[in-house]
Coordinates of N, CA, C and O in Angstrom, one line a residue:
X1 N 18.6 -10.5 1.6 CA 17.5 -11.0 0.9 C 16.2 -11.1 1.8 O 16.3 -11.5 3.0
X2 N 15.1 -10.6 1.3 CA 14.0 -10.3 1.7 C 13.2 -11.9 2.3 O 13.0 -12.6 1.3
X3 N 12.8 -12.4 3.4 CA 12.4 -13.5 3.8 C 10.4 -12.9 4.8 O 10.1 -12.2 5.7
X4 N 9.8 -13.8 3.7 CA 8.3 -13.7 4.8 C 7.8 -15.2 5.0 O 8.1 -16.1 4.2
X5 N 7.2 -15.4 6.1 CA 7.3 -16.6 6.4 C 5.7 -16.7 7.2 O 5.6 -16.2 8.4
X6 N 4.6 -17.2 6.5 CA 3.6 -16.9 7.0 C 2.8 -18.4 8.2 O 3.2 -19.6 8.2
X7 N 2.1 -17.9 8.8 CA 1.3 -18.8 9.7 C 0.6 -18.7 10.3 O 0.4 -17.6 10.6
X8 N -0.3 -19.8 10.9 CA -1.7 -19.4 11.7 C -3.1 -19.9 10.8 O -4.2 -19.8 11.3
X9 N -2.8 -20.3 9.9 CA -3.5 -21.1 8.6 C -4.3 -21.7 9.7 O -3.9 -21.4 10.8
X10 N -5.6 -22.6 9.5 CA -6.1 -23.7 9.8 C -7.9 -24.2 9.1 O -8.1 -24.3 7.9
X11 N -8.5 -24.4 9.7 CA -9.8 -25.2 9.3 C -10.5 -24.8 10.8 O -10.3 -25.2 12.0
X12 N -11.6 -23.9 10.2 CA -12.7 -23.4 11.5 C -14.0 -23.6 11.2 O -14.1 -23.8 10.0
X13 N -14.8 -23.6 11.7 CA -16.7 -23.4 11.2 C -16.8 -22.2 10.9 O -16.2 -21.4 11.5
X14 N -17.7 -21.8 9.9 CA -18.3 -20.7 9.8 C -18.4 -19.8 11.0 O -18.6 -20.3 12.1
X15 N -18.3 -18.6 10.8 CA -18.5 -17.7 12.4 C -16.8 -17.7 13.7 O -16.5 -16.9 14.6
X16 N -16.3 -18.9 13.0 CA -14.9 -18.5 14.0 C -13.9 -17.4 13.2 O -14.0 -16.9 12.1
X17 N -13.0 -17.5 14.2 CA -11.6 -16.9 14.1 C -10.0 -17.4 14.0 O -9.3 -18.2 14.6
X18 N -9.6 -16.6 12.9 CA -8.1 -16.8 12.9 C -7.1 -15.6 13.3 O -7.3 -14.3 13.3
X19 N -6.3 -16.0 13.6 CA -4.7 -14.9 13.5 C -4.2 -15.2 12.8 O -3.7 -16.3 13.1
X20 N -3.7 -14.5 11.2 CA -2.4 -14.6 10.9 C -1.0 -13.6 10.9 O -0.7 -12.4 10.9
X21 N -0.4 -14.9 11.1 CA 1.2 -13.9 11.1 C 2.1 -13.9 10.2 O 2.3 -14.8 9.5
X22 N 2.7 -12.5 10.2 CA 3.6 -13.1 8.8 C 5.0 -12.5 9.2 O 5.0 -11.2 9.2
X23 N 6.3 -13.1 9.4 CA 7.4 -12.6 10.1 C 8.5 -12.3 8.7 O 8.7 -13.1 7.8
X24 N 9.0 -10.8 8.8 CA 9.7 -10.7 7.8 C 11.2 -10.1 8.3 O 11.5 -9.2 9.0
X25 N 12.2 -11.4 7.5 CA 13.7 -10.6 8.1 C 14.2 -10.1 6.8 O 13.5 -10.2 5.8
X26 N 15.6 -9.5 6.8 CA 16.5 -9.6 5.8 C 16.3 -8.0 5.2 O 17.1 -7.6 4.3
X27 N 15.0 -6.9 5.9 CA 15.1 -5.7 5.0 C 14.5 -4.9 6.5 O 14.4 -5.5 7.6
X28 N 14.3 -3.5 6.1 CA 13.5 -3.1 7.3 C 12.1 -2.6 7.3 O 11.6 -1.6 6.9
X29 N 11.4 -3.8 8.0 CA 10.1 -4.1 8.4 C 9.4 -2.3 8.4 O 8.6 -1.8 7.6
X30 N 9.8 -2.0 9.1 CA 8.8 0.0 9.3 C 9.2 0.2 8.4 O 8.8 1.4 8.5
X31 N 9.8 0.2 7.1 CA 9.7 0.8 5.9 C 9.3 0.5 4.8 O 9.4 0.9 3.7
X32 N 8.6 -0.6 5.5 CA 7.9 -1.1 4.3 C 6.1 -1.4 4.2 O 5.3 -1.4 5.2
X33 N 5.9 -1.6 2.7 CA 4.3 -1.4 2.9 C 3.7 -3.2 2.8 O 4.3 -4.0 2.0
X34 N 2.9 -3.5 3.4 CA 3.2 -4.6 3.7 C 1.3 -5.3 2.9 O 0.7 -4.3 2.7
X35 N 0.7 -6.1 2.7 CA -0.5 -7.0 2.3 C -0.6 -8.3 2.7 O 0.3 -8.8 3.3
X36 N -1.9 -9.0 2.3 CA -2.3 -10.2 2.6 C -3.0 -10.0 1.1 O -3.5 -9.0 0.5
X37 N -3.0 -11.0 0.8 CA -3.5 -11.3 -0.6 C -4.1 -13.0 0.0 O -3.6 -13.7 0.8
X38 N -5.1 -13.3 -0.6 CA -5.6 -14.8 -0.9 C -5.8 -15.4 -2.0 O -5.7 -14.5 -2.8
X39 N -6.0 -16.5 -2.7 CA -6.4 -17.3 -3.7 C -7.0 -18.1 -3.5 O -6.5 -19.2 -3.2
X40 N -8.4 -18.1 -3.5 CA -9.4 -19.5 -3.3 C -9.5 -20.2 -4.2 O -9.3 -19.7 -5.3
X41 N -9.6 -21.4 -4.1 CA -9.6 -22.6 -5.1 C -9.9 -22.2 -6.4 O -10.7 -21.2 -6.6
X42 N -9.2 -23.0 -7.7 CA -9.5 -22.2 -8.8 C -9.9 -20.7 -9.3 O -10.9 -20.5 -9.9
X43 N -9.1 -19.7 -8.9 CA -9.1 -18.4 -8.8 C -8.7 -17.8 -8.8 O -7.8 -18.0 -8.0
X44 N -8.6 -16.7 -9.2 CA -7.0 -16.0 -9.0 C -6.6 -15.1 -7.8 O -7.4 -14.6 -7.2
X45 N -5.4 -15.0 -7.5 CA -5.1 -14.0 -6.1 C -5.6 -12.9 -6.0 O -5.6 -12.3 -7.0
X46 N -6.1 -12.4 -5.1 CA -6.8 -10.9 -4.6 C -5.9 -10.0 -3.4 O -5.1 -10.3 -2.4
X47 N -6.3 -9.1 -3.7 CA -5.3 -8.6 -2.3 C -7.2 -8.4 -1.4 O -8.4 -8.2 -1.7
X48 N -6.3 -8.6 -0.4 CA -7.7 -8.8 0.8 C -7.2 -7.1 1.5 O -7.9 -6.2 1.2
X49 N -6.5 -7.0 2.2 CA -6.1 -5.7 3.0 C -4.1 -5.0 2.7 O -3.3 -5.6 2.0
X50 N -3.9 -4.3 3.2 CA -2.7 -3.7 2.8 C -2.7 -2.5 3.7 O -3.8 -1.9 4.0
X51 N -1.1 -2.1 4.4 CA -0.8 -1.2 4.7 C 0.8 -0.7 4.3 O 1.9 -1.3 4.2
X52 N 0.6 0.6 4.2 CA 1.9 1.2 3.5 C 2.6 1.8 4.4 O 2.4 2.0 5.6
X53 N 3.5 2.0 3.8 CA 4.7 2.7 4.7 C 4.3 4.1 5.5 O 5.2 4.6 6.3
X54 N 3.2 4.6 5.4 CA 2.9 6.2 6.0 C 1.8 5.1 7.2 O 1.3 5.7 8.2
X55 N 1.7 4.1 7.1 CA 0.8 3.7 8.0 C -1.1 3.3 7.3 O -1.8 2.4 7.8
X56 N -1.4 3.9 6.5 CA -3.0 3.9 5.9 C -2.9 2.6 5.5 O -2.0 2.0 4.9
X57 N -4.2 2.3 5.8 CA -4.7 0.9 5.1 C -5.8 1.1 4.5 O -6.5 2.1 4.5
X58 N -6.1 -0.6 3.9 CA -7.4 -0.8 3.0 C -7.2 -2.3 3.4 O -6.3 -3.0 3.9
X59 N -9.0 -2.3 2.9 CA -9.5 -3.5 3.0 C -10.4 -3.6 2.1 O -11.1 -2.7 1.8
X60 N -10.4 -4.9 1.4 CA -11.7 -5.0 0.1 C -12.6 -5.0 1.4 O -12.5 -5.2 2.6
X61 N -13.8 -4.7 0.4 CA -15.2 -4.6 1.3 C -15.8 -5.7 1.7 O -16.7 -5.7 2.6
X62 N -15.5 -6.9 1.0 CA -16.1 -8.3 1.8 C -15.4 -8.7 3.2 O -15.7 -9.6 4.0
X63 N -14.4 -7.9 3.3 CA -13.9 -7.9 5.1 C -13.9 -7.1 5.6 O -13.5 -7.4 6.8
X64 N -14.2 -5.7 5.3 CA -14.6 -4.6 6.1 C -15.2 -5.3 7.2 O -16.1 -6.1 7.2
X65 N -14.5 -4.8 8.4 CA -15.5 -4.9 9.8 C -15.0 -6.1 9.8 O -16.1 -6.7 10.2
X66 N -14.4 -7.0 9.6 CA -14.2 -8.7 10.1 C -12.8 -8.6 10.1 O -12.4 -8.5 11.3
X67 N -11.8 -8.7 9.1 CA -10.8 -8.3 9.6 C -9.8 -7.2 9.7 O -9.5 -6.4 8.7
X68 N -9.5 -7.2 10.4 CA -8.2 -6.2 11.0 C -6.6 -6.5 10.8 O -6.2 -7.6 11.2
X69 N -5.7 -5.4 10.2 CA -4.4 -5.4 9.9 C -3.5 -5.1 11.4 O -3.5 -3.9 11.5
X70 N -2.9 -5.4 12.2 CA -1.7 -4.8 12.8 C -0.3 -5.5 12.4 O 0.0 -6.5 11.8
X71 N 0.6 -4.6 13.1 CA 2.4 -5.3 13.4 C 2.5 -4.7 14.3 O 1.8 -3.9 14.9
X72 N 3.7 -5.3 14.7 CA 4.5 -5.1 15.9 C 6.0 -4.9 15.0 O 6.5 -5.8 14.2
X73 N 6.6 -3.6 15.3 CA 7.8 -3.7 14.3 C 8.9 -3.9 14.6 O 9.9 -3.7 13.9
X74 N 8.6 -4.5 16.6 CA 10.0 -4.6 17.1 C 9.9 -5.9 17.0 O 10.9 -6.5 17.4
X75 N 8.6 -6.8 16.2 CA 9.0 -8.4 15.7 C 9.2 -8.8 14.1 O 9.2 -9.8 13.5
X76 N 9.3 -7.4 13.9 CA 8.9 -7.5 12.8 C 8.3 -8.5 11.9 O 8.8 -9.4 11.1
X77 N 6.7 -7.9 12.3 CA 5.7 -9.2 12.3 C 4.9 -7.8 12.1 O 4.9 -6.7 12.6
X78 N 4.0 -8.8 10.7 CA 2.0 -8.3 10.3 C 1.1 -9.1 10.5 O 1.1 -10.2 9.9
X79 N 0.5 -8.8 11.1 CA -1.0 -9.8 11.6 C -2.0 -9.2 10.6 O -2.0 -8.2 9.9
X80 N -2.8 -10.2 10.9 CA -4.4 -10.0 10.1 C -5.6 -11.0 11.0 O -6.0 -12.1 10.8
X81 N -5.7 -10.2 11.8 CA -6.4 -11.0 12.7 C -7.9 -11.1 12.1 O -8.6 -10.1 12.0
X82 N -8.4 -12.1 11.8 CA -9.9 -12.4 10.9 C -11.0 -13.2 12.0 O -11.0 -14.3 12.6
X83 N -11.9 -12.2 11.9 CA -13.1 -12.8 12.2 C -14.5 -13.0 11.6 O -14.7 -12.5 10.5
X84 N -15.5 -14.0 12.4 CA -16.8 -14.0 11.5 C -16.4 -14.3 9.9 O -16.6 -13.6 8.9
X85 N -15.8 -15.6 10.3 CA -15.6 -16.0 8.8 C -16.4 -16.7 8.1 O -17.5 -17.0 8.5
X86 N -16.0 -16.9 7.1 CA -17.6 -17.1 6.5 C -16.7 -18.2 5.2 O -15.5 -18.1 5.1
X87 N -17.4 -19.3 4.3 CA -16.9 -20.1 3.3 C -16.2 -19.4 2.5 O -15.1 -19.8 2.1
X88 N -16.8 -17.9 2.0 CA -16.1 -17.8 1.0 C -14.5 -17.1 0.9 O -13.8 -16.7 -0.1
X89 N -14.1 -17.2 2.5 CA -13.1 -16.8 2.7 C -12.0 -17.7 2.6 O -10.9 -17.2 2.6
X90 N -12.2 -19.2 2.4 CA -11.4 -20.2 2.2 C -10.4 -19.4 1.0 O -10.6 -18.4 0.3
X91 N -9.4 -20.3 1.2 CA -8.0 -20.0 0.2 C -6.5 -20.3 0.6 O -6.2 -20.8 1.7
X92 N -5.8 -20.0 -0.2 CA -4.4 -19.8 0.1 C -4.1 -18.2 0.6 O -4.4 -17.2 -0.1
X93 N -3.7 -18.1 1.8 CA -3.5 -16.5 2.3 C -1.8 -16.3 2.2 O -0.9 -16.8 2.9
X94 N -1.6 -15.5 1.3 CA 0.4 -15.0 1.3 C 0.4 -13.8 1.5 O -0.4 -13.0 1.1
X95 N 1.3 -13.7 2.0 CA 2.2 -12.3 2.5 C 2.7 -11.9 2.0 O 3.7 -12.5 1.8
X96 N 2.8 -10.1 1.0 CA 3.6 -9.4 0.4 C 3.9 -8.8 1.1 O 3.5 -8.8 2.2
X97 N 5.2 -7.5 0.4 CA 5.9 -6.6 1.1 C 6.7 -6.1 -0.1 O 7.2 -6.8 -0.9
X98 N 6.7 -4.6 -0.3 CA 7.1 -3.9 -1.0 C 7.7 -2.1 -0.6 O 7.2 -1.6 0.4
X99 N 8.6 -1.6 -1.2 CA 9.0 -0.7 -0.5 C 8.4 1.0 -1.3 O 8.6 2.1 -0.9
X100 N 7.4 0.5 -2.6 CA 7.2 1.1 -3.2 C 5.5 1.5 -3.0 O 5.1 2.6 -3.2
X101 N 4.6 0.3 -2.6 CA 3.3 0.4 -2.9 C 2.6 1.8 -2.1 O 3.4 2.6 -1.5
X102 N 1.8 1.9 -2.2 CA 1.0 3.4 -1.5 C -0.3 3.2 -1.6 O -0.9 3.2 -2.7
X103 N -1.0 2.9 -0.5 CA -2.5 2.8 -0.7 C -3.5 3.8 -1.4 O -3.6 4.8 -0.7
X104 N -4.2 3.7 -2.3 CA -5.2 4.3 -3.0 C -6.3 4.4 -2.7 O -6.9 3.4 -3.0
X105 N -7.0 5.1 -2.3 CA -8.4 4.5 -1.4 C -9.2 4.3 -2.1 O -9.2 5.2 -2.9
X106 N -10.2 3.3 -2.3 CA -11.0 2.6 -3.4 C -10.2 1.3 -4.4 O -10.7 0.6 -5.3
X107 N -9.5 1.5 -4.1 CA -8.3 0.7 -4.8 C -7.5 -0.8 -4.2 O -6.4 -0.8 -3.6
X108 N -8.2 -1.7 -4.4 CA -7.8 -2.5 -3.6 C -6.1 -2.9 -4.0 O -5.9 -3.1 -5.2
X109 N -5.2 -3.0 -3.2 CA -4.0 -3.5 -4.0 C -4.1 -5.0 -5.0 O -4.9 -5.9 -5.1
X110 N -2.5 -4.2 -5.6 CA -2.5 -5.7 -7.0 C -1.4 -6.2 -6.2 O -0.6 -5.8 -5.4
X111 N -1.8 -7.6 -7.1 CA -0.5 -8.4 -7.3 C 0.8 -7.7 -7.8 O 1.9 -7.8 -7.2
X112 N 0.8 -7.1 -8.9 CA 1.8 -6.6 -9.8 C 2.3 -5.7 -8.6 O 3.5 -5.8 -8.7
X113 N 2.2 -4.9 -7.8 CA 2.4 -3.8 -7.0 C 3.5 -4.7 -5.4 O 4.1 -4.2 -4.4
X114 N 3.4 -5.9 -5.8 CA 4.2 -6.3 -4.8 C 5.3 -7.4 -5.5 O 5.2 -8.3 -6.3
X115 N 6.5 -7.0 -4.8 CA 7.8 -7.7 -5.2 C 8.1 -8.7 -4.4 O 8.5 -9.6 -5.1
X116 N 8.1 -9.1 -3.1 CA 8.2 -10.2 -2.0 C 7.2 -11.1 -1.7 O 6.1 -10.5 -1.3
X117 N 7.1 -12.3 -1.7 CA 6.3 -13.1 -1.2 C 6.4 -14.2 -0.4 O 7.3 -14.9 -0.6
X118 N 5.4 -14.5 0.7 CA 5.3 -15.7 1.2 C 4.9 -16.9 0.6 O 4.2 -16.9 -0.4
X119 N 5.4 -17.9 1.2 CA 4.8 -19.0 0.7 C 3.3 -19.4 0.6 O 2.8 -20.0 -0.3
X120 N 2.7 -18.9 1.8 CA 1.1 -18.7 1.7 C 0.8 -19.7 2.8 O 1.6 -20.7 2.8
X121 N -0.4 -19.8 4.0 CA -1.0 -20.3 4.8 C -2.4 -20.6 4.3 O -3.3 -19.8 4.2
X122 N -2.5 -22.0 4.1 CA -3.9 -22.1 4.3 C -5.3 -21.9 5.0 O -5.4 -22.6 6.0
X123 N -6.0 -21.3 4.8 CA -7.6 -21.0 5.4 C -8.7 -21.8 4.6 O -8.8 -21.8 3.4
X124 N -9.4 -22.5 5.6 CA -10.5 -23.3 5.0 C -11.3 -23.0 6.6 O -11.1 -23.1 7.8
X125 N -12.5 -22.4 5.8 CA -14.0 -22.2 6.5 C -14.9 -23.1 6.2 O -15.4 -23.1 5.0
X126 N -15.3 -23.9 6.9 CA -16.4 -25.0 6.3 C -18.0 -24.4 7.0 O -18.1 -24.0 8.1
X127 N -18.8 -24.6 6.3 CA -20.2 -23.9 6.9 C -21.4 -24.9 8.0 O -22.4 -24.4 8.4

């Protein structure tokens, strides 16, 4: 059984930085395509960035250039390291993983395209 377990959540000023991590056991980490999705207050989930099993990513364009996707797949661990944040980044941030998705370029990932989830880490940017 597939387990993601996310962290690094907190409460920054406008203009700081987070790391999030998201540790996944129970399947194998390099074969899979992995996302960050958020939900800001009253809203619905978005996928923010995503990377697939060939390695390519995306990023919606309100984080282009702020943040950045890696792993480490001997911890099998995905980071999303975020900078220059800004309010409207506040939300709930959860972790998918799927063995199917394939990034589209122009195409931000869906919800429907991921089968695994975390429980979600909080982010709150105050200005």
């Amino acid at each position: 059984q597939v387990q993601l377990v996310e962290s690094g959540g907190g409460s920054v000023q406008s203009g700081g930085s987070l790391r999030l991590s998201c540790v996944v056991s129970g399947w194998m980490f390099s074969r899979r395509s992995m996302a960050w999705f958020r939900q800001p207050p009253g809203k619905e989930r978005e996928g923010v960035a995503a990377i697939d099993f060939d390695g390519q990513t995306i990023y919606i364009d309100s984080v282009k250039g702020r943040f950045t996707l890696s792993q480490d797949n001997a911890k099998n661990t995905l980071y999303l390291q975020m900078n220059s944040l800004r309010p409207d980044d506040t939300g709930m941030y959860y972790c998918a993983a799927d063995w199917r998705y394939k990034v589209v370029p122009g195409n931000a990932p869906q919800r429907r395209e991921f089968g695994q989830w975390g429980q979600g880490t909080q982010v709150t940017v105050s200005s």
